[in-house]
PDB file of C-alpha atoms in Angstrom:
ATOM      1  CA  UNK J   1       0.000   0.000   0.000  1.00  0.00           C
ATOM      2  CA  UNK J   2       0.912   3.734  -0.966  1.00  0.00           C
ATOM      3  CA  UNK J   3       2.678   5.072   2.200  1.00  0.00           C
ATOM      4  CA  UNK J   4       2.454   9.239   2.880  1.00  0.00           C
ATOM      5  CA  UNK J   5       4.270  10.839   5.517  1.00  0.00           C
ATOM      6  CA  UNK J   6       3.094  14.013   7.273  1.00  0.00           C
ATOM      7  CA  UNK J   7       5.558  15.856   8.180  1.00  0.00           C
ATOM      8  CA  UNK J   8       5.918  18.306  10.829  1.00  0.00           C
ATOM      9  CA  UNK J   9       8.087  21.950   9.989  1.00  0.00           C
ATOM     10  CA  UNK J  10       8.547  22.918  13.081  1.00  0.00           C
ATOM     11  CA  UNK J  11      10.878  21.292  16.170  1.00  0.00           C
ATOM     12  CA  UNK J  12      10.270  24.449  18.486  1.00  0.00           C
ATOM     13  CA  UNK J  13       8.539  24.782  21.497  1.00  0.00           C
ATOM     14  CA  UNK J  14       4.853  25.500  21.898  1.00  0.00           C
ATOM     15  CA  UNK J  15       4.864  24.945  18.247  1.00  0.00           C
ATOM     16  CA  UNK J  16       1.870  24.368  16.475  1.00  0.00           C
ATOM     17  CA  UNK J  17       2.696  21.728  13.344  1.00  0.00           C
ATOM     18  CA  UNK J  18       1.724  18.832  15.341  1.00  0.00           C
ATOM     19  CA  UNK J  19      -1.888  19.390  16.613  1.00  0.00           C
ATOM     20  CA  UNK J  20      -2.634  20.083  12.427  1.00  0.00           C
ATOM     21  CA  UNK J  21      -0.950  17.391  11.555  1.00  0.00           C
ATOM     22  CA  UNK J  22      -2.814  15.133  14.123  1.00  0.00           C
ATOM     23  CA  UNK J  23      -5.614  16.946  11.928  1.00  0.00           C
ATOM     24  CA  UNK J  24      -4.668  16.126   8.484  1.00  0.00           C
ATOM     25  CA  UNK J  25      -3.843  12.540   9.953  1.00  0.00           C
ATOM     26  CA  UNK J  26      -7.488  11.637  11.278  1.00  0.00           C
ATOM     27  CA  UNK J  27      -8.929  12.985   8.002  1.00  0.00           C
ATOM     28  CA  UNK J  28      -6.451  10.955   6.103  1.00  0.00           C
ATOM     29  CA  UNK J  29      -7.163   7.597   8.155  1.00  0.00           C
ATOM     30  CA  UNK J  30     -10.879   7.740   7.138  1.00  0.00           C
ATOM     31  CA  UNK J  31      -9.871   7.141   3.542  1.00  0.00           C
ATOM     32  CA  UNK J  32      -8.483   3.715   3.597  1.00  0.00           C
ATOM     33  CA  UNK J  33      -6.311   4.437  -0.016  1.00  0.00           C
ATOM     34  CA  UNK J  34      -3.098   4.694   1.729  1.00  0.00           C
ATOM     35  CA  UNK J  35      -0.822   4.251   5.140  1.00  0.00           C
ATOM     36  CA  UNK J  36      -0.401   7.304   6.809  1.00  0.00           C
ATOM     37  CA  UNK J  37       1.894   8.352   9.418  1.00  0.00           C
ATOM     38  CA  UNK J  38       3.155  11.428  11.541  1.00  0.00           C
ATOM     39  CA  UNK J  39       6.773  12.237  10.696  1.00  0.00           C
ATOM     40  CA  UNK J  40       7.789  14.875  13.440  1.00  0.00           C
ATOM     41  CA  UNK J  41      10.945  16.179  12.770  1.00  0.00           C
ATOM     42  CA  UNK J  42      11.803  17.542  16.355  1.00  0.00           C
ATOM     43  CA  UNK J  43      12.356  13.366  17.100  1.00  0.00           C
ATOM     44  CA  UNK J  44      14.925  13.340  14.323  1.00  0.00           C
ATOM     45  CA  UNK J  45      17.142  16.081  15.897  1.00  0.00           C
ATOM     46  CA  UNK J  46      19.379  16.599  13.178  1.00  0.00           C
ATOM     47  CA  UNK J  47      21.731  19.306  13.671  1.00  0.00           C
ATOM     48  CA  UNK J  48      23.074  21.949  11.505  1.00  0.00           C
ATOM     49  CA  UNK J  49      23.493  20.738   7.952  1.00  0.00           C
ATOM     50  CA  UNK J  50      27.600  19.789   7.586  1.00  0.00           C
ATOM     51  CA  UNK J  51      27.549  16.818   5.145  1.00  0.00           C
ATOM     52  CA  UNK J  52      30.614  17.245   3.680  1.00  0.00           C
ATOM     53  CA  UNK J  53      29.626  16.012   0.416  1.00  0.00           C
ATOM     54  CA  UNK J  54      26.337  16.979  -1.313  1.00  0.00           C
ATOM     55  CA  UNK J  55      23.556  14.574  -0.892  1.00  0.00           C
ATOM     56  CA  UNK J  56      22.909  14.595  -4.542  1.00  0.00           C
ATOM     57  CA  UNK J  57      26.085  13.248  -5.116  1.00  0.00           C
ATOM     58  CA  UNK J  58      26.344  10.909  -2.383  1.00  0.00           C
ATOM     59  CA  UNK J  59      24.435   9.078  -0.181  1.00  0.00           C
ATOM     60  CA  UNK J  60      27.595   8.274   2.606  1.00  0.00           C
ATOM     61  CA  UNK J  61      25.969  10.593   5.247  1.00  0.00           C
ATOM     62  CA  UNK J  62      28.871  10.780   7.822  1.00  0.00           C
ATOM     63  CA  UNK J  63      26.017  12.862  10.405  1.00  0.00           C
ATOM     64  CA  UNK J  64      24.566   9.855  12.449  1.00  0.00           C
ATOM     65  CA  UNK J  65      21.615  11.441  13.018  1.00  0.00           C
ATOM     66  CA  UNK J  66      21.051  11.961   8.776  1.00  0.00           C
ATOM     67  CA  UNK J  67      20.781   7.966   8.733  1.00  0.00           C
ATOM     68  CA  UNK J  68      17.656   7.343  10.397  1.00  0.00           C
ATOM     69  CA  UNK J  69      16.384  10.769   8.526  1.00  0.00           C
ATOM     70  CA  UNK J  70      17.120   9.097   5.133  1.00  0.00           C
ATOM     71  CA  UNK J  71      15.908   5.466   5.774  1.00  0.00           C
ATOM     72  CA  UNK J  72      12.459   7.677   6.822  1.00  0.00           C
ATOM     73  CA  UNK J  73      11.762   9.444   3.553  1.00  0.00           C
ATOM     74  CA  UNK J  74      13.277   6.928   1.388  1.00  0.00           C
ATOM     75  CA  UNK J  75      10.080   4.148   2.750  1.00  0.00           C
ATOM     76  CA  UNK J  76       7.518   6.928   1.839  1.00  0.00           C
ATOM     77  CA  UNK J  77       5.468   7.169  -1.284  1.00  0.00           C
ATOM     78  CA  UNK J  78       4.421  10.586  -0.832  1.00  0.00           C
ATOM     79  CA  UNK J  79       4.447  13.475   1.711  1.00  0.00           C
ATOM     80  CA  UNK J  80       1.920  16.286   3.127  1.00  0.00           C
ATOM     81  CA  UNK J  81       4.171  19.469   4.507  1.00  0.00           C
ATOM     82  CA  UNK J  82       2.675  20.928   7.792  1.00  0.00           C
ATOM     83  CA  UNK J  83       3.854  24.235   6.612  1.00  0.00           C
ATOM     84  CA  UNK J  84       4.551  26.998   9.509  1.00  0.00           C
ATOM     85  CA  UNK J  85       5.295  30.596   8.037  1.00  0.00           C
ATOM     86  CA  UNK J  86       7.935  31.878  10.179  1.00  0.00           C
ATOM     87  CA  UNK J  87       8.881  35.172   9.220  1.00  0.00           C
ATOM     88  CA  UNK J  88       7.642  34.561   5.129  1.00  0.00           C
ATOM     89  CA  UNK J  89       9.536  31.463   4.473  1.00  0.00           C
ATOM     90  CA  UNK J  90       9.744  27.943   5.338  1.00  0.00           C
ATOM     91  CA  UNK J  91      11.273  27.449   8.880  1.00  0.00           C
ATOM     92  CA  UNK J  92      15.073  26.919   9.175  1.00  0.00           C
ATOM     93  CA  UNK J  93      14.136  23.353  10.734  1.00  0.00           C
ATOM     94  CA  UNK J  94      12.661  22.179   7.642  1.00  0.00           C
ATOM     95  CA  UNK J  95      14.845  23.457   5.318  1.00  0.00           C
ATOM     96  CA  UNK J  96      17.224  21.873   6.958  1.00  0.00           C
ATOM     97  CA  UNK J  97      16.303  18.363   6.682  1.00  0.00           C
ATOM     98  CA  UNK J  98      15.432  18.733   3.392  1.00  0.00           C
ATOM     99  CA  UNK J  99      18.558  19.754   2.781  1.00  0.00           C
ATOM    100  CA  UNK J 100      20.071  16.675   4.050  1.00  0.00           C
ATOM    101  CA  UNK J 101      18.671  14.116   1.500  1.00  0.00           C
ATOM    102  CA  UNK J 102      18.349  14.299  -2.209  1.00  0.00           C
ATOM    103  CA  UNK J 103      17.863  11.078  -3.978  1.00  0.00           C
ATOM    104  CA  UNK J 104      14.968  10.025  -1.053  1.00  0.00           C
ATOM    105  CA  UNK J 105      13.128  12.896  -2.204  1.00  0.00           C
ATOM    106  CA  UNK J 106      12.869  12.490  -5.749  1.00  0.00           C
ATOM    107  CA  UNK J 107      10.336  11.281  -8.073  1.00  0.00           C
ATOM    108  CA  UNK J 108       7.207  11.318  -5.268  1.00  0.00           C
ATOM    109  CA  UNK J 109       4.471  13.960  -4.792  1.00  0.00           C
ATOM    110  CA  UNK J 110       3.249  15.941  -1.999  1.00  0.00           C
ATOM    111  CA  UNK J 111       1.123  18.311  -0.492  1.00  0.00           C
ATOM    112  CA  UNK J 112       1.257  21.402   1.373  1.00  0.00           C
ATOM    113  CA  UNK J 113      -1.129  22.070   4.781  1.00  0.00           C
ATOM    114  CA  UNK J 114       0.395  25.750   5.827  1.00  0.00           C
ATOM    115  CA  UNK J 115      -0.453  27.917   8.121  1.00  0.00           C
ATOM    116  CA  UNK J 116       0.142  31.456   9.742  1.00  0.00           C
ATOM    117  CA  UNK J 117      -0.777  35.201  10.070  1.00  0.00           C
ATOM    118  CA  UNK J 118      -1.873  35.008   6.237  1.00  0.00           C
ATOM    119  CA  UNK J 119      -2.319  31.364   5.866  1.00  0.00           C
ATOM    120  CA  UNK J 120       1.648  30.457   5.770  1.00  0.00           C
ATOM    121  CA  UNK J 121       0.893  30.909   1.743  1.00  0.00           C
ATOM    122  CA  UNK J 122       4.473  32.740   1.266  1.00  0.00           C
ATOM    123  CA  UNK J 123       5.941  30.236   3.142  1.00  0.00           C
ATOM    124  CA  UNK J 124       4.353  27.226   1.372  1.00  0.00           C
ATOM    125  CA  UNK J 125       5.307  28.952  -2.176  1.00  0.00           C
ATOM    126  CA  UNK J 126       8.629  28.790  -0.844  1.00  0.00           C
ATOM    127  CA  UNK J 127       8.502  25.072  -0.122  1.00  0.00           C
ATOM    128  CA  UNK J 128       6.960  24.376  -3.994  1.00  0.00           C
ATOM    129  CA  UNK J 129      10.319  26.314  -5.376  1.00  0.00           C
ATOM    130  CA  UNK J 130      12.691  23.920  -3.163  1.00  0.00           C
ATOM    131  CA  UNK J 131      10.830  20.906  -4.119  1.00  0.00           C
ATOM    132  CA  UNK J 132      10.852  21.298  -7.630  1.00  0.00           C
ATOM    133  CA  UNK J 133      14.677  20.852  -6.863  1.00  0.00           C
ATOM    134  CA  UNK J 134      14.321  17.526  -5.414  1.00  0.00           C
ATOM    135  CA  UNK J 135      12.188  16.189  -8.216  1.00  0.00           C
ATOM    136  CA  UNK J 136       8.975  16.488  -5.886  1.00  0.00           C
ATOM    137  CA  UNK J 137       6.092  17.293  -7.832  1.00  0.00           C
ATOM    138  CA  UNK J 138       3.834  19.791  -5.309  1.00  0.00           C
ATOM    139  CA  UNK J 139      -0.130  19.366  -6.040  1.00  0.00           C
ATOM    140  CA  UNK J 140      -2.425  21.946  -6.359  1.00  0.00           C
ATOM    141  CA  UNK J 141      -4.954  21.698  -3.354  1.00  0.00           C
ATOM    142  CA  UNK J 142      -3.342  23.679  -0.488  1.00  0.00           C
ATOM    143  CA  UNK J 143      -5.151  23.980   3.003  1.00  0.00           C
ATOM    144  CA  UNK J 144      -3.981  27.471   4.231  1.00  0.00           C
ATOM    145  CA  UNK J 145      -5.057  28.276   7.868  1.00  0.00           C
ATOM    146  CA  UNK J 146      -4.710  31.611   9.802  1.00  0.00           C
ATOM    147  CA  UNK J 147      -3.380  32.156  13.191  1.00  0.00           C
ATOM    148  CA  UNK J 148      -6.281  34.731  13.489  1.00  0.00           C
ATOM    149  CA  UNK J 149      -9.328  32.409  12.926  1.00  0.00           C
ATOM    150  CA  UNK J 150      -8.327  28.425  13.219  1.00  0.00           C
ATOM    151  CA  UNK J 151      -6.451  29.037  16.634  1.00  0.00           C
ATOM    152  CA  UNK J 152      -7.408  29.856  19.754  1.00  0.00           C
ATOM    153  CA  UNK J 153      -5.079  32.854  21.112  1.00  0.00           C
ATOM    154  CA  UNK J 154      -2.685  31.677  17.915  1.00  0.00           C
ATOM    155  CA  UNK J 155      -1.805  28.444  19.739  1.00  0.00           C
ATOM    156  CA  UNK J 156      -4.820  26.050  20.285  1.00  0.00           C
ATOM    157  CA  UNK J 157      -6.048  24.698  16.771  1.00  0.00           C
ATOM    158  CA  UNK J 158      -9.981  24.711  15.846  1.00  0.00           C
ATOM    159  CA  UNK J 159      -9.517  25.138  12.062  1.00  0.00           C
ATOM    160  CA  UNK J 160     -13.025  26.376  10.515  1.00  0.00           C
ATOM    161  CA  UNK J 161     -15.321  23.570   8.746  1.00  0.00           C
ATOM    162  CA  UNK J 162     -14.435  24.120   5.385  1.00  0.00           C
ATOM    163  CA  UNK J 163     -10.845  23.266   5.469  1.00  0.00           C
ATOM    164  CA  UNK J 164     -11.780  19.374   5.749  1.00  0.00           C
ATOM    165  CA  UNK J 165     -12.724  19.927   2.296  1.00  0.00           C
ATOM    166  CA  UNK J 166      -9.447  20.918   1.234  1.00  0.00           C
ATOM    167  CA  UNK J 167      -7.201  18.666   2.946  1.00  0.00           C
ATOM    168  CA  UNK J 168      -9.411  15.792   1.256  1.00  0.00           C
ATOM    169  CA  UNK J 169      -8.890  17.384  -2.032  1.00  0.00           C
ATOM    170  CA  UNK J 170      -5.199  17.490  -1.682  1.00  0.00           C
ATOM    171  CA  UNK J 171      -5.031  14.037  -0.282  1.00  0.00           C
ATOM    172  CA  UNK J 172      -6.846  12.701  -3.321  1.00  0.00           C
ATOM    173  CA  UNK J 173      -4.516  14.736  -5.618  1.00  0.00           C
ATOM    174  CA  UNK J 174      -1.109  13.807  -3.428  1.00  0.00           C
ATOM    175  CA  UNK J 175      -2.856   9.438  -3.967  1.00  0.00           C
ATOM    176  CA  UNK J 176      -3.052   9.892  -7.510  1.00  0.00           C
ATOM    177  CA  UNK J 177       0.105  11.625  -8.079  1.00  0.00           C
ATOM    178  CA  UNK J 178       2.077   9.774  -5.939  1.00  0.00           C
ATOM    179  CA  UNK J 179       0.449   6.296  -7.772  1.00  0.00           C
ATOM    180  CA  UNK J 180       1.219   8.210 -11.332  1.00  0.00           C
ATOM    181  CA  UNK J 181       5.207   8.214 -10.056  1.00  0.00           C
ATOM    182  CA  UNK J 182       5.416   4.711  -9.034  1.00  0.00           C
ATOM    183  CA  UNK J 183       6.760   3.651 -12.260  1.00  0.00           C
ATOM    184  CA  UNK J 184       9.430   6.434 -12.024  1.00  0.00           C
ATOM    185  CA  UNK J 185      10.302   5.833  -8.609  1.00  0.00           C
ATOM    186  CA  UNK J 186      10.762   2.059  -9.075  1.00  0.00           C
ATOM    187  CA  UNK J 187      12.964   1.515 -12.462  1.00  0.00           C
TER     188      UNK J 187
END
């Protein structure tokens, strides 16, 4: 069965990534198309990228914690991006373990859940431009909630009705893209 990681961007404290994508999660698990899991990347604590060799050019990561990291994205299918806006971009945590793999990355699909003081939608255009990079094709559908109106004093997460909507949409575009790559991932 197609397997699709959720993946937390943020590894601070108080943060808000993991009560959406407990969210995204309990919509996805109603669907039955696919395995989903929680990927949090505050339990990979990888530090500063330092690879001293590219990771599109090799795959000898000499930063034990990169190992687990890469054996993790190379076993999914497909990814959703809890997307945090932290001052317009992507956060520095998630950018950073992207940054660590290459090869794991490409050739899969995924879709982007963002959020922030104007939906996180600067931050998740950022996140299309650096996938592109790593061969990740980034769907359409994109959930975008606002600190304002689906938190609670910006930290307690009641998204508004019609987001559901969304997140299904993008989960049914992330299941048939990612299915659409198989061939490409497996040759």
């Amino acid at each position: 069965m197609t397997k699709i990681g959720i993946i937390t961007g943020s590894t601070r404290p108080g943060r808000n990534s993991v009560q959406v994508a407990e969210w995204v999660k309990s919509i996805a698990d109603k669907r039955g198309d696919a395995e989903y899991e929680i990927v949090d990347l505050k339990e990979y604590n990888l530090p500063m990228y330092a690879e001293p060799i590219s990771a599109a050019y090799s795959q000898d990561y000499q930063t034990p914690e990169a190992i687990p990291w890469s054996k993790k994205i190379a076993e999914l299918d497909g990814y959703v991006f809890i997307c945090p806006e932290y001052n317009h971009g992507v956060t520095s945590a998630l950018k950073n373990a992207i940054d660590y793999l290459y090869v794991e990355w490409n050739n899969k699909a995924a879709g982007i859940v963002s959020y922030g003081s104007s939906g996180g939608v600067r931050a998740a255009e950022a996140l299309r431009i650096i996938m592109a990079e790593l061969q990740v094709a980034t769907v359409r559908a994109h959930p975008a909630m606002s600190l304002f109106t689906d938190f609670v004093n910006m930290n307690e997460f009641k998204p508004a009705d019609v987001h559901e909507g969304s997140v299904t949409t993008l989960l049914d575009q992330v299941n048939a893209w990612t299915n659409a790559f198989e061939p490409l991932r497996n040759k």
